[in-house]
Coordinates of C-alpha atoms in Angstrom, one line a residue:
M1 CA -27.9 5.4 -8.3
N2 CA -24.8 3.8 -9.7
R3 CA -21.9 5.8 -8.4
F4 CA -18.5 5.6 -10.0
V5 CA -15.5 5.8 -7.5
D6 CA -12.0 5.8 -8.9
R7 CA -9.9 6.9 -5.9
V8 CA -10.0 5.8 -2.3
V9 CA -7.8 5.9 0.8
L10 CA -7.7 2.7 2.8
H11 CA -6.7 2.5 6.4
L12 CA -5.1 -1.0 6.7
M13 CA -4.5 -3.0 9.9
A14 CA -3.0 -6.5 9.3
G15 CA -3.5 -9.2 11.9
D16 CA -1.3 -9.4 14.9
G17 CA 0.7 -12.5 15.5
G18 CA -0.3 -14.8 18.4
N19 CA 1.7 -15.0 21.5
G20 CA 3.9 -18.0 22.2
C21 CA 3.1 -20.2 25.3
A22 CA 5.5 -20.7 28.2
S23 CA 4.4 -24.1 29.6
I24 CA 6.1 -27.1 31.4
H25 CA 4.8 -30.6 30.8
R26 CA 3.4 -32.0 34.0
E27 CA 2.5 -35.7 34.3
K28 CA 2.6 -38.2 37.1
F29 CA 5.9 -40.0 37.4
K30 CA 7.5 -37.6 35.0
P31 CA 9.2 -35.0 37.2
L32 CA 11.2 -33.5 34.4
G33 CA 8.6 -33.2 31.6
G34 CA 10.4 -30.3 29.9
P35 CA 8.9 -27.3 28.1
D36 CA 5.9 -27.9 25.9
G37 CA 4.7 -24.4 25.0
G38 CA 3.4 -24.0 21.4
N39 CA 4.1 -21.2 19.0
G40 CA 1.6 -18.4 18.2
G41 CA 0.1 -18.2 14.7
H42 CA 1.0 -15.5 12.2
G43 CA -1.4 -12.7 11.7
G44 CA -3.5 -12.5 8.5
D45 CA -2.3 -10.4 5.5
I46 CA -4.3 -7.9 3.6
I47 CA -4.1 -8.7 -0.1
L48 CA -5.4 -6.7 -3.1
E49 CA -6.4 -8.8 -6.1
A50 CA -7.3 -7.6 -9.6
S51 CA -10.7 -9.2 -10.4
P52 CA -13.0 -9.1 -13.4
Q53 CA -16.0 -9.1 -11.1
V54 CA -15.6 -5.5 -9.9
H55 CA -15.4 -2.3 -12.0
T56 CA -15.1 0.5 -9.5
L57 CA -13.8 1.1 -6.0
L58 CA -17.2 1.9 -4.6
D59 CA -17.3 -0.9 -2.0
L60 CA -13.9 0.1 -0.6
H61 CA -15.1 3.8 -0.5
Y62 CA -17.8 2.9 2.0
R63 CA -15.6 0.5 3.9
P64 CA -12.1 2.2 4.1
H65 CA -11.1 0.7 7.5
I66 CA -9.8 -2.8 6.8
K67 CA -8.6 -5.2 9.6
A68 CA -7.3 -8.7 9.1
Q69 CA -7.7 -11.6 11.6
R70 CA -5.3 -12.0 14.4
G71 CA -3.2 -15.2 14.9
A72 CA -4.2 -17.5 17.7
N73 CA -2.0 -17.9 20.8
G74 CA 0.0 -21.0 21.4
A75 CA -0.9 -23.5 24.1
G76 CA 0.6 -26.2 26.2
D77 CA 1.2 -29.8 25.0
H78 CA 3.0 -28.4 21.9
R79 CA -0.2 -26.9 20.4
N80 CA 0.5 -24.1 18.0
G81 CA -1.9 -21.3 17.4
A82 CA -3.8 -21.1 14.1
R83 CA -2.7 -18.6 11.5
G84 CA -5.0 -15.6 11.0
E85 CA -7.1 -15.8 7.8
D86 CA -5.8 -13.6 5.0
L87 CA -8.2 -10.8 3.9
V88 CA -8.4 -10.6 0.1
L89 CA -9.9 -7.4 -1.3
E90 CA -11.0 -7.4 -5.0
V91 CA -10.2 -4.4 -7.1
P92 CA -10.7 -3.6 -10.8
A93 CA -7.8 -4.3 -13.2
G94 CA -6.0 -1.0 -13.7
T95 CA -5.7 -0.2 -10.0
V96 CA -2.6 1.6 -9.0
V97 CA -1.5 1.2 -5.3
M98 CA 0.4 4.1 -3.7
N99 CA 1.6 4.8 -0.2
D100 CA 0.7 8.0 1.7
K101 CA 3.7 9.8 0.1
G102 CA 2.3 9.1 -3.4
E103 CA 5.0 6.6 -4.3
V104 CA 3.8 3.8 -6.5
M105 CA 3.9 0.4 -4.8
A106 CA 2.1 -1.8 -7.4
D107 CA 0.2 -1.6 -10.6
L108 CA -2.4 -4.3 -11.0
T109 CA -3.0 -4.4 -14.7
A110 CA -4.0 -8.0 -15.3
H111 CA -6.8 -10.1 -13.7
G112 CA -5.4 -12.4 -11.0
M113 CA -2.5 -10.1 -10.0
R114 CA -2.0 -9.9 -6.3
Y115 CA -0.3 -7.4 -4.0
I116 CA 0.3 -7.8 -0.2
A117 CA -0.7 -4.4 0.9
A118 CA -0.2 -5.1 4.6
E119 CA 1.7 -8.0 6.1
G120 CA 0.5 -9.8 9.2
G121 CA 2.7 -10.0 12.3
H122 CA 4.9 -13.0 13.0
G123 CA 3.7 -15.3 15.7
G124 CA 5.8 -15.6 18.9
L125 CA 7.8 -18.8 19.6
G126 CA 6.8 -20.9 22.5
N127 CA 9.3 -22.0 25.1
A128 CA 9.5 -25.5 23.5
S129 CA 11.0 -23.9 20.4
L130 CA 13.3 -21.7 22.6
A131 CA 14.9 -24.6 24.5
S132 CA 18.6 -24.9 24.0
R133 CA 21.7 -26.3 25.7
A134 CA 21.9 -23.1 27.8
R135 CA 18.2 -22.8 28.5
K136 CA 16.8 -26.3 28.9
A137 CA 13.4 -25.1 30.3
P138 CA 12.9 -21.5 29.3
G139 CA 10.5 -19.6 31.6
F140 CA 9.4 -17.3 28.9
A141 CA 7.9 -17.2 25.4
L142 CA 8.0 -14.6 22.7
K143 CA 5.1 -12.2 22.1
G144 CA 3.3 -12.0 18.8
E145 CA 4.5 -9.2 16.5
P146 CA 1.9 -6.5 15.7
G147 CA 0.7 -6.5 12.1
E148 CA 1.5 -3.6 9.7
Q149 CA -0.7 -0.5 10.1
H150 CA -0.6 2.1 7.4
D151 CA -2.7 3.9 4.7
V152 CA -2.6 3.2 1.0
I153 CA -4.1 5.1 -1.8
L154 CA -5.9 3.3 -4.6
E155 CA -6.4 5.0 -8.0
L156 CA -8.3 3.3 -10.8
K157 CA -7.0 4.0 -14.3
S158 CA -9.3 2.7 -17.0
M159 CA -7.9 0.0 -19.3
A160 CA -9.5 1.5 -22.4
D161 CA -7.8 1.5 -25.8
V162 CA -9.2 4.8 -27.0
G163 CA -9.7 8.0 -24.9
L164 CA -12.1 10.7 -26.1
L165 CA -11.2 14.3 -25.2
G166 CA -13.2 17.4 -25.8
F167 CA -14.9 20.4 -24.3
P168 CA -18.2 19.9 -22.5
S169 CA -21.1 19.1 -24.9
A170 CA -18.6 18.4 -27.8
G171 CA -20.5 15.1 -28.5
K172 CA -18.2 12.5 -26.8
S173 CA -21.1 10.7 -25.1
S174 CA -23.1 10.7 -28.3
L175 CA -20.2 9.2 -30.2
I176 CA -19.6 6.4 -27.7
S177 CA -23.3 5.6 -27.8
V178 CA -23.3 5.1 -31.5
L179 CA -20.0 3.3 -31.7
S180 CA -20.8 0.8 -28.9
A181 CA -23.6 -0.5 -26.8
A182 CA -22.9 1.9 -24.0
K183 CA -25.8 4.1 -23.0
P184 CA -24.3 7.2 -21.3
K185 CA -26.3 10.2 -20.2
I186 CA -26.5 12.7 -23.1
G187 CA -27.5 16.4 -22.8
D188 CA -26.7 19.8 -24.3
Y189 CA -25.5 21.4 -21.1
P190 CA -22.0 21.5 -19.6
F191 CA -20.7 18.6 -17.5
T192 CA -23.5 16.2 -18.5
T193 CA -20.9 13.4 -18.0
L194 CA -20.0 13.1 -14.4
Q195 CA -18.2 9.7 -14.6
P196 CA -16.1 8.0 -17.3
N197 CA -18.1 5.8 -19.6
L198 CA -16.6 2.7 -21.2
G199 CA -17.8 1.0 -24.3
V200 CA -16.8 -1.9 -26.5
V201 CA -16.5 -1.2 -30.3
E202 CA -16.8 -4.1 -32.7
V203 CA -15.1 -3.8 -36.1
G204 CA -15.5 -7.0 -38.1
H205 CA -14.1 -9.8 -35.9
E206 CA -12.0 -7.4 -33.8
T207 CA -12.9 -5.3 -30.8
F208 CA -11.4 -2.4 -28.8
T209 CA -12.6 -0.4 -25.8
I210 CA -13.3 3.3 -25.8
A211 CA -13.6 5.7 -22.8
D212 CA -15.6 8.8 -22.6
V213 CA -13.9 11.2 -20.2
P214 CA -15.8 14.2 -18.6
G215 CA -15.3 17.4 -20.6
L216 CA -12.1 19.4 -20.1
I217 CA -12.0 23.2 -19.8
P218 CA -9.1 25.6 -19.7
G219 CA -7.6 25.4 -16.2
A220 CA -8.6 21.8 -15.6
S221 CA -5.0 21.0 -14.6
E222 CA -5.4 23.6 -11.8
G223 CA -8.6 22.0 -10.5
K224 CA -11.2 23.8 -12.5
G225 CA -14.2 21.9 -13.8
L226 CA -14.3 18.1 -13.6
G227 CA -11.5 17.0 -16.0
L228 CA -8.6 16.9 -13.5
D229 CA -10.1 14.1 -11.5
F230 CA -10.7 11.9 -14.6
L231 CA -7.5 12.6 -16.6
R232 CA -5.9 9.5 -15.1
H233 CA -8.3 7.4 -17.2
I234 CA -6.6 8.4 -20.4
E235 CA -3.1 7.5 -19.2
R236 CA -3.3 3.9 -20.4
T237 CA -5.0 4.6 -23.8
A238 CA -3.3 3.7 -27.1
V239 CA -4.8 6.7 -28.9
L240 CA -6.4 10.0 -27.9
A241 CA -9.2 11.3 -30.0
H242 CA -10.0 15.1 -29.9
I243 CA -13.8 15.5 -30.3
V244 CA -14.3 19.0 -31.6
D245 CA -17.7 20.8 -31.7
T246 CA -17.8 22.6 -35.1
A247 CA -21.3 23.9 -34.4
T248 CA -20.6 25.8 -31.2
M249 CA -21.8 29.3 -30.9
D250 CA -19.6 30.3 -28.0
P251 CA -17.6 33.4 -28.6
G252 CA -13.9 32.9 -29.0
R253 CA -14.3 29.2 -29.8
D254 CA -13.0 27.5 -32.9
P255 CA -11.7 24.0 -33.7
I256 CA -8.0 24.9 -33.7
S257 CA -8.1 26.9 -30.5
D258 CA -10.1 24.1 -28.8
I259 CA -7.4 21.6 -29.7
E260 CA -4.6 23.9 -28.6
A261 CA -6.4 24.5 -25.3
L262 CA -6.9 20.8 -24.5
E263 CA -3.3 20.0 -25.5
N264 CA -2.1 22.7 -23.1
E265 CA -4.1 21.1 -20.3
L266 CA -2.6 17.7 -21.1
A267 CA 0.9 19.1 -21.0
L268 CA 0.2 20.7 -17.6
Y269 CA -1.3 17.5 -16.3
E270 CA 1.7 15.4 -17.4
S271 CA 4.1 17.8 -15.8
A272 CA 2.2 17.6 -12.5
L273 CA 2.6 13.8 -12.4
S274 CA 5.1 13.0 -9.6
H275 CA 5.8 9.4 -10.7
D276 CA 5.8 7.2 -13.7
V277 CA 4.3 3.7 -13.7
G278 CA 5.5 2.8 -17.2
L279 CA 2.5 4.3 -19.0
G280 CA 4.6 6.4 -21.4
D281 CA 4.4 10.1 -22.1
L282 CA 1.1 11.5 -23.1
K283 CA 2.7 13.9 -25.5
D284 CA 4.0 10.9 -27.6
R285 CA 0.6 9.2 -27.6
P286 CA -1.0 9.0 -31.1
R287 CA -3.8 11.5 -31.8
I288 CA -6.6 11.9 -34.2
V289 CA -9.1 14.8 -34.6
V290 CA -12.8 14.2 -35.0
L291 CA -14.8 17.2 -36.2
N292 CA -18.3 16.5 -34.9
K293 CA -21.9 17.8 -35.4
T294 CA -21.5 18.3 -39.2
D295 CA -25.2 17.5 -39.7
V296 CA -25.5 21.3 -39.2
P297 CA -24.8 22.9 -42.7
E298 CA -22.7 25.7 -41.3
A299 CA -20.7 23.2 -39.2
L300 CA -20.0 21.0 -42.2
E301 CA -18.8 24.0 -44.2
L302 CA -16.4 25.0 -41.4
A303 CA -15.1 21.5 -41.0
E304 CA -14.3 21.1 -44.6
F305 CA -12.6 24.5 -44.7
L306 CA -10.4 23.7 -41.7
K307 CA -9.6 20.0 -42.4
E308 CA -6.4 20.7 -44.3
D309 CA -5.2 23.4 -42.0
I310 CA -5.6 21.1 -38.9
E311 CA -3.7 18.3 -40.7
E312 CA -0.9 20.7 -41.6
K313 CA -0.7 22.3 -38.2
F314 CA -0.8 19.2 -36.0
G315 CA 0.1 16.4 -38.4
W316 CA -2.8 14.2 -37.1
P317 CA -5.5 12.4 -39.2
V318 CA -8.8 14.4 -39.3
F319 CA -12.2 12.8 -39.7
I320 CA -15.5 14.7 -40.3
I321 CA -18.5 13.0 -38.7
S322 CA -21.9 13.5 -37.3
A323 CA -22.7 11.2 -34.3
A324 CA -26.3 12.3 -34.3
A325 CA -26.8 11.4 -38.0
H326 CA -24.4 8.4 -38.0
Q327 CA -22.3 9.9 -40.7
G328 CA -18.6 9.2 -41.3
L329 CA -18.3 6.6 -38.6
E330 CA -16.9 3.6 -40.5
P331 CA -13.6 5.2 -41.6
L332 CA -13.2 6.5 -38.0
K333 CA -13.6 3.0 -36.5
Y334 CA -11.2 1.3 -38.9
K335 CA -8.5 4.0 -38.3
L336 CA -8.9 3.6 -34.5
L337 CA -8.6 -0.2 -34.8
E338 CA -5.5 0.2 -36.9
I339 CA -3.7 2.4 -34.2
V340 CA -4.9 0.1 -31.4
Q341 CA -3.6 -3.0 -33.1
Q342 CA -0.2 -1.4 -33.6
H343 CA -0.1 -0.5 -29.9
R344 CA -1.0 -4.1 -28.9
K345 CA 1.8 -5.5 -31.0
A346 CA 4.3 -3.1 -29.5
N347 CA 3.0 -3.7 -25.9
P348 CA 2.0 -7.3 -25.4
K349 CA -0.6 -7.8 -22.7
A350 CA 0.5 -9.5 -19.5
K351 CA -0.8 -13.0 -19.0
A352 CA -3.8 -13.2 -16.8
E353 CA -2.4 -15.5 -14.1
V354 CA -2.1 -15.4 -10.4
R355 CA 1.0 -13.5 -9.4
T356 CA 2.0 -12.1 -6.0
I357 CA 3.9 -8.9 -6.1
I358 CA 6.3 -8.9 -3.1
R359 CA 6.4 -5.6 -1.3
P360 CA 9.7 -3.7 -1.8
Q361 CA 11.8 -3.9 1.3
A362 CA 13.2 -0.9 3.1
V363 CA 16.5 0.0 1.8
D364 CA 18.0 1.4 5.0
A365 CA 18.5 -1.8 7.0
V366 CA 19.1 -4.5 4.3
S367 CA 22.0 -2.9 2.4
N368 CA 24.6 -4.8 4.3
K369 CA 25.1 -8.5 5.2
Q370 CA 24.4 -7.9 8.9
G371 CA 20.8 -6.8 8.2
F372 CA 21.0 -3.7 10.4
V373 CA 22.7 -0.4 10.7
V374 CA 23.9 1.7 13.7
E375 CA 23.4 5.4 13.5
K376 CA 24.1 8.3 15.8
D377 CA 20.9 9.7 17.3
P378 CA 20.6 13.3 15.9
E379 CA 18.6 14.5 19.0
F380 CA 20.8 13.3 21.8
E381 CA 24.6 13.5 22.1
G382 CA 26.3 10.1 22.6
A383 CA 23.1 8.2 21.8
F384 CA 22.6 5.7 19.0
I385 CA 19.8 4.2 16.9
V386 CA 19.8 0.6 15.6
R387 CA 17.7 0.1 12.5
G388 CA 16.9 -3.3 11.0
T389 CA 14.0 -5.6 10.4
K390 CA 15.2 -8.4 12.7
P391 CA 16.4 -6.3 15.7
E392 CA 13.2 -4.3 15.6
R393 CA 11.1 -7.5 15.4
W394 CA 13.0 -9.0 18.4
I395 CA 12.2 -5.9 20.4
R396 CA 8.5 -6.1 19.7
Q397 CA 8.5 -9.8 20.6
T398 CA 10.2 -9.5 23.9
D399 CA 8.3 -9.5 27.2
F400 CA 10.2 -6.8 29.2
E401 CA 8.5 -8.0 32.4
N402 CA 10.5 -11.2 32.3
D403 CA 14.2 -11.1 33.1
E404 CA 15.0 -14.3 31.3
A405 CA 13.3 -12.9 28.1
I406 CA 15.5 -9.8 28.4
G407 CA 18.6 -11.9 28.7
Y408 CA 17.6 -13.9 25.7
L409 CA 17.1 -10.7 23.7
A410 CA 20.6 -9.6 24.8
D411 CA 22.0 -12.9 23.5
R412 CA 20.3 -12.5 20.1
L413 CA 21.5 -9.0 19.7
A414 CA 25.1 -10.1 20.6
R415 CA 25.1 -13.0 18.2
A416 CA 23.8 -10.7 15.4
G417 CA 26.7 -8.4 16.0
V418 CA 24.8 -5.4 17.4
E419 CA 27.0 -5.0 20.4
E420 CA 30.2 -5.2 18.3
A421 CA 28.7 -2.6 16.0
L422 CA 27.8 -0.3 18.9
F423 CA 31.4 -0.6 20.1
K424 CA 32.8 0.4 16.7
A425 CA 30.4 3.3 16.5
G426 CA 31.8 4.7 19.8
A427 CA 29.1 3.6 22.2
V428 CA 30.1 3.4 25.9
E429 CA 28.4 1.7 28.8
G430 CA 25.3 3.6 29.8
A431 CA 24.8 5.2 26.4
Q432 CA 21.2 5.6 25.3
V433 CA 20.3 3.1 22.5
T434 CA 17.0 3.0 20.6
I435 CA 15.7 0.0 18.8
G436 CA 12.3 0.3 17.4
D437 CA 10.0 1.9 20.0
V438 CA 12.2 1.0 22.9
T439 CA 15.0 3.2 24.4
F440 CA 17.3 1.8 27.0
E441 CA 20.7 2.4 28.7
W442 CA 23.2 0.1 27.1
E443 CA 25.0 -2.4 29.4
P444 CA 27.3 -4.7 27.4
M445 CA 26.4 -8.4 28.2
T446 CA 29.9 -9.8 28.5
A447 CA 28.6 -13.3 29.2
A448 CA 26.2 -13.2 26.2
G449 CA 25.6 -16.7 24.8
A450 CA 27.6 -18.5 27.6
D451 CA 26.5 -21.9 28.8
S452 CA 26.7 -21.1 32.5
L453 CA 23.3 -19.4 32.6
M454 CA 21.4 -22.0 34.7
T455 CA 19.2 -19.9 36.9
G456 CA 15.6 -20.0 38.0
R457 CA 12.8 -19.8 35.5
G458 CA 12.0 -16.3 34.5
T459 CA 15.3 -14.9 35.8
D460 CA 18.8 -14.2 34.4
I461 CA 21.8 -14.0 36.7
R462 CA 23.4 -11.3 34.6
L463 CA 20.6 -8.9 35.5
E464 CA 20.8 -9.4 39.2
R465 CA 23.7 -7.0 39.4
T466 CA 21.6 -4.2 38.1
T467 CA 19.4 -1.8 40.1
R468 CA 16.4 -2.9 38.1
A469 CA 13.4 -4.0 40.2
S470 CA 12.9 -7.8 40.2
A471 CA 9.7 -9.4 38.9
A472 CA 8.5 -10.0 42.5
E473 CA 9.1 -6.3 43.4
R474 CA 7.2 -5.1 40.4
K475 CA 4.3 -7.4 41.2
R476 CA 4.1 -6.1 44.8
A477 CA 4.3 -2.5 43.6
S478 CA 1.5 -3.1 41.2
Q479 CA -0.7 -4.7 43.9
A480 CA 0.0 -1.7 46.1
R481 CA -1.0 0.8 43.4
R482 CA -4.3 -1.0 42.9
G483 CA -4.9 -0.9 46.7
L484 CA -4.9 -4.7 47.1
I485 CA -2.2 -4.7 49.8
D486 CA -0.5 -2.3 52.1
E487 CA 2.8 -1.4 50.5
F488 CA 4.7 -1.3 53.7
D489 CA 3.0 -4.2 55.6
Y490 CA 4.9 -7.5 55.2
G491 CA 2.7 -9.5 57.6
D492 CA 5.3 -10.0 60.4
G493 CA 3.9 -7.5 62.9
E494 CA 6.9 -5.3 62.6
V495 CA 7.4 -1.9 61.1
A496 CA 7.8 -2.3 57.4
D497 CA 11.2 -1.6 55.9
R498 CA 11.6 -1.8 52.2
D499 CA 15.4 -2.4 52.4
R500 CA 15.0 -5.6 54.3
W501 CA 12.4 -7.2 52.0
Q502 CA 13.9 -9.9 49.9
G503 CA 10.9 -10.6 47.7

């Protein structure tokens, strides 16, 4: 069974960046080989590409959890890790990409258009890239940045030129079957059409596409029937055609009331749209009225009687046809082609070329030259939050088990102006500062960026004055928790005393 899927929710996980390597070149007769740790590779991106090879979102419906490849770790001897392979997902042209809040992120209308839905994490720098005059042989490397993880909503809006509207069993499927080569399911019971049907209509040397949308009923905009789920497929059309059943025997039904009821549903649907992707207003879209099933004598008499009244009331062209008997189809096709050609001239089609749509950046942290902002924490008095792409990335890439890496982070924040901004915002020593997912007590690094930082690898002299446990103490405590050693036995035969242990 060929199932049509026009809306999916994807759970994306871009590739993590690879970790940098902390390595020192060791070779005989070269006692000072220097750092040679390579950089980690960037994680793979998740890219959506409009392709002519796919027509529905069915494949993504059954595979909603998408994960890109991780970047490889760096290695010694200046070997950089490989970049993670990008994952390209093919989607039909006409796919609209939204975030979990319903905000439109991209509209892939032409074949070849690309959108980076989730960006892979940056790879961490190795210690060879971190070497400087102050740190000639860094004893640390930067960690790889995690890739983006979020949900996106994909909605397929058909790229048809003509949209057929009408009550169930009004003859829309019959009309599209005689105007084009499409073979939709046809029946005389409500909701025969369970998915939009697309057909190509040839008029001389010209062609246009036509979409048969499942029947609407009063209350469709409130979720009744099937029409609400498929109304998005008429948003891109150049002209809307009301297909009216003039042979219906339902009580309270007549052509004029049917048109008014469908127009009311369109107005309610349009008011419910929370965003605009440049498709124009439905109320301004050209309309025509098609009075169908006039092969029945009573229906033909009713159509001829109401034709002038409908034209006078709505101001739209009216055509009397019979899809079953193939009557009145030629004037209808030429009128539809005329309206479609006018729409194409007014709205030139985008060139089908490969284009990458860059994701919009967050507005909060890039509105100033510094690239970050300092805000007061609303939950805690005297606390602050630093927001910005670079500071948050630096936090994610820092190995907080390495004192030298922490000192390097402090230098980066100081050079970027974060400490100065905290001072201006009223922060005092010991204030609680949050950057990304990490919260710490702020201790201004007065010697940040100084050249006199020559200490042992993996250490920073500025952190020795703090009460923070050293790397050796943390290692011993970890071994004790796992039961590998006796926490208070130092192997000297004496009673253990934590105060006298120097690591």
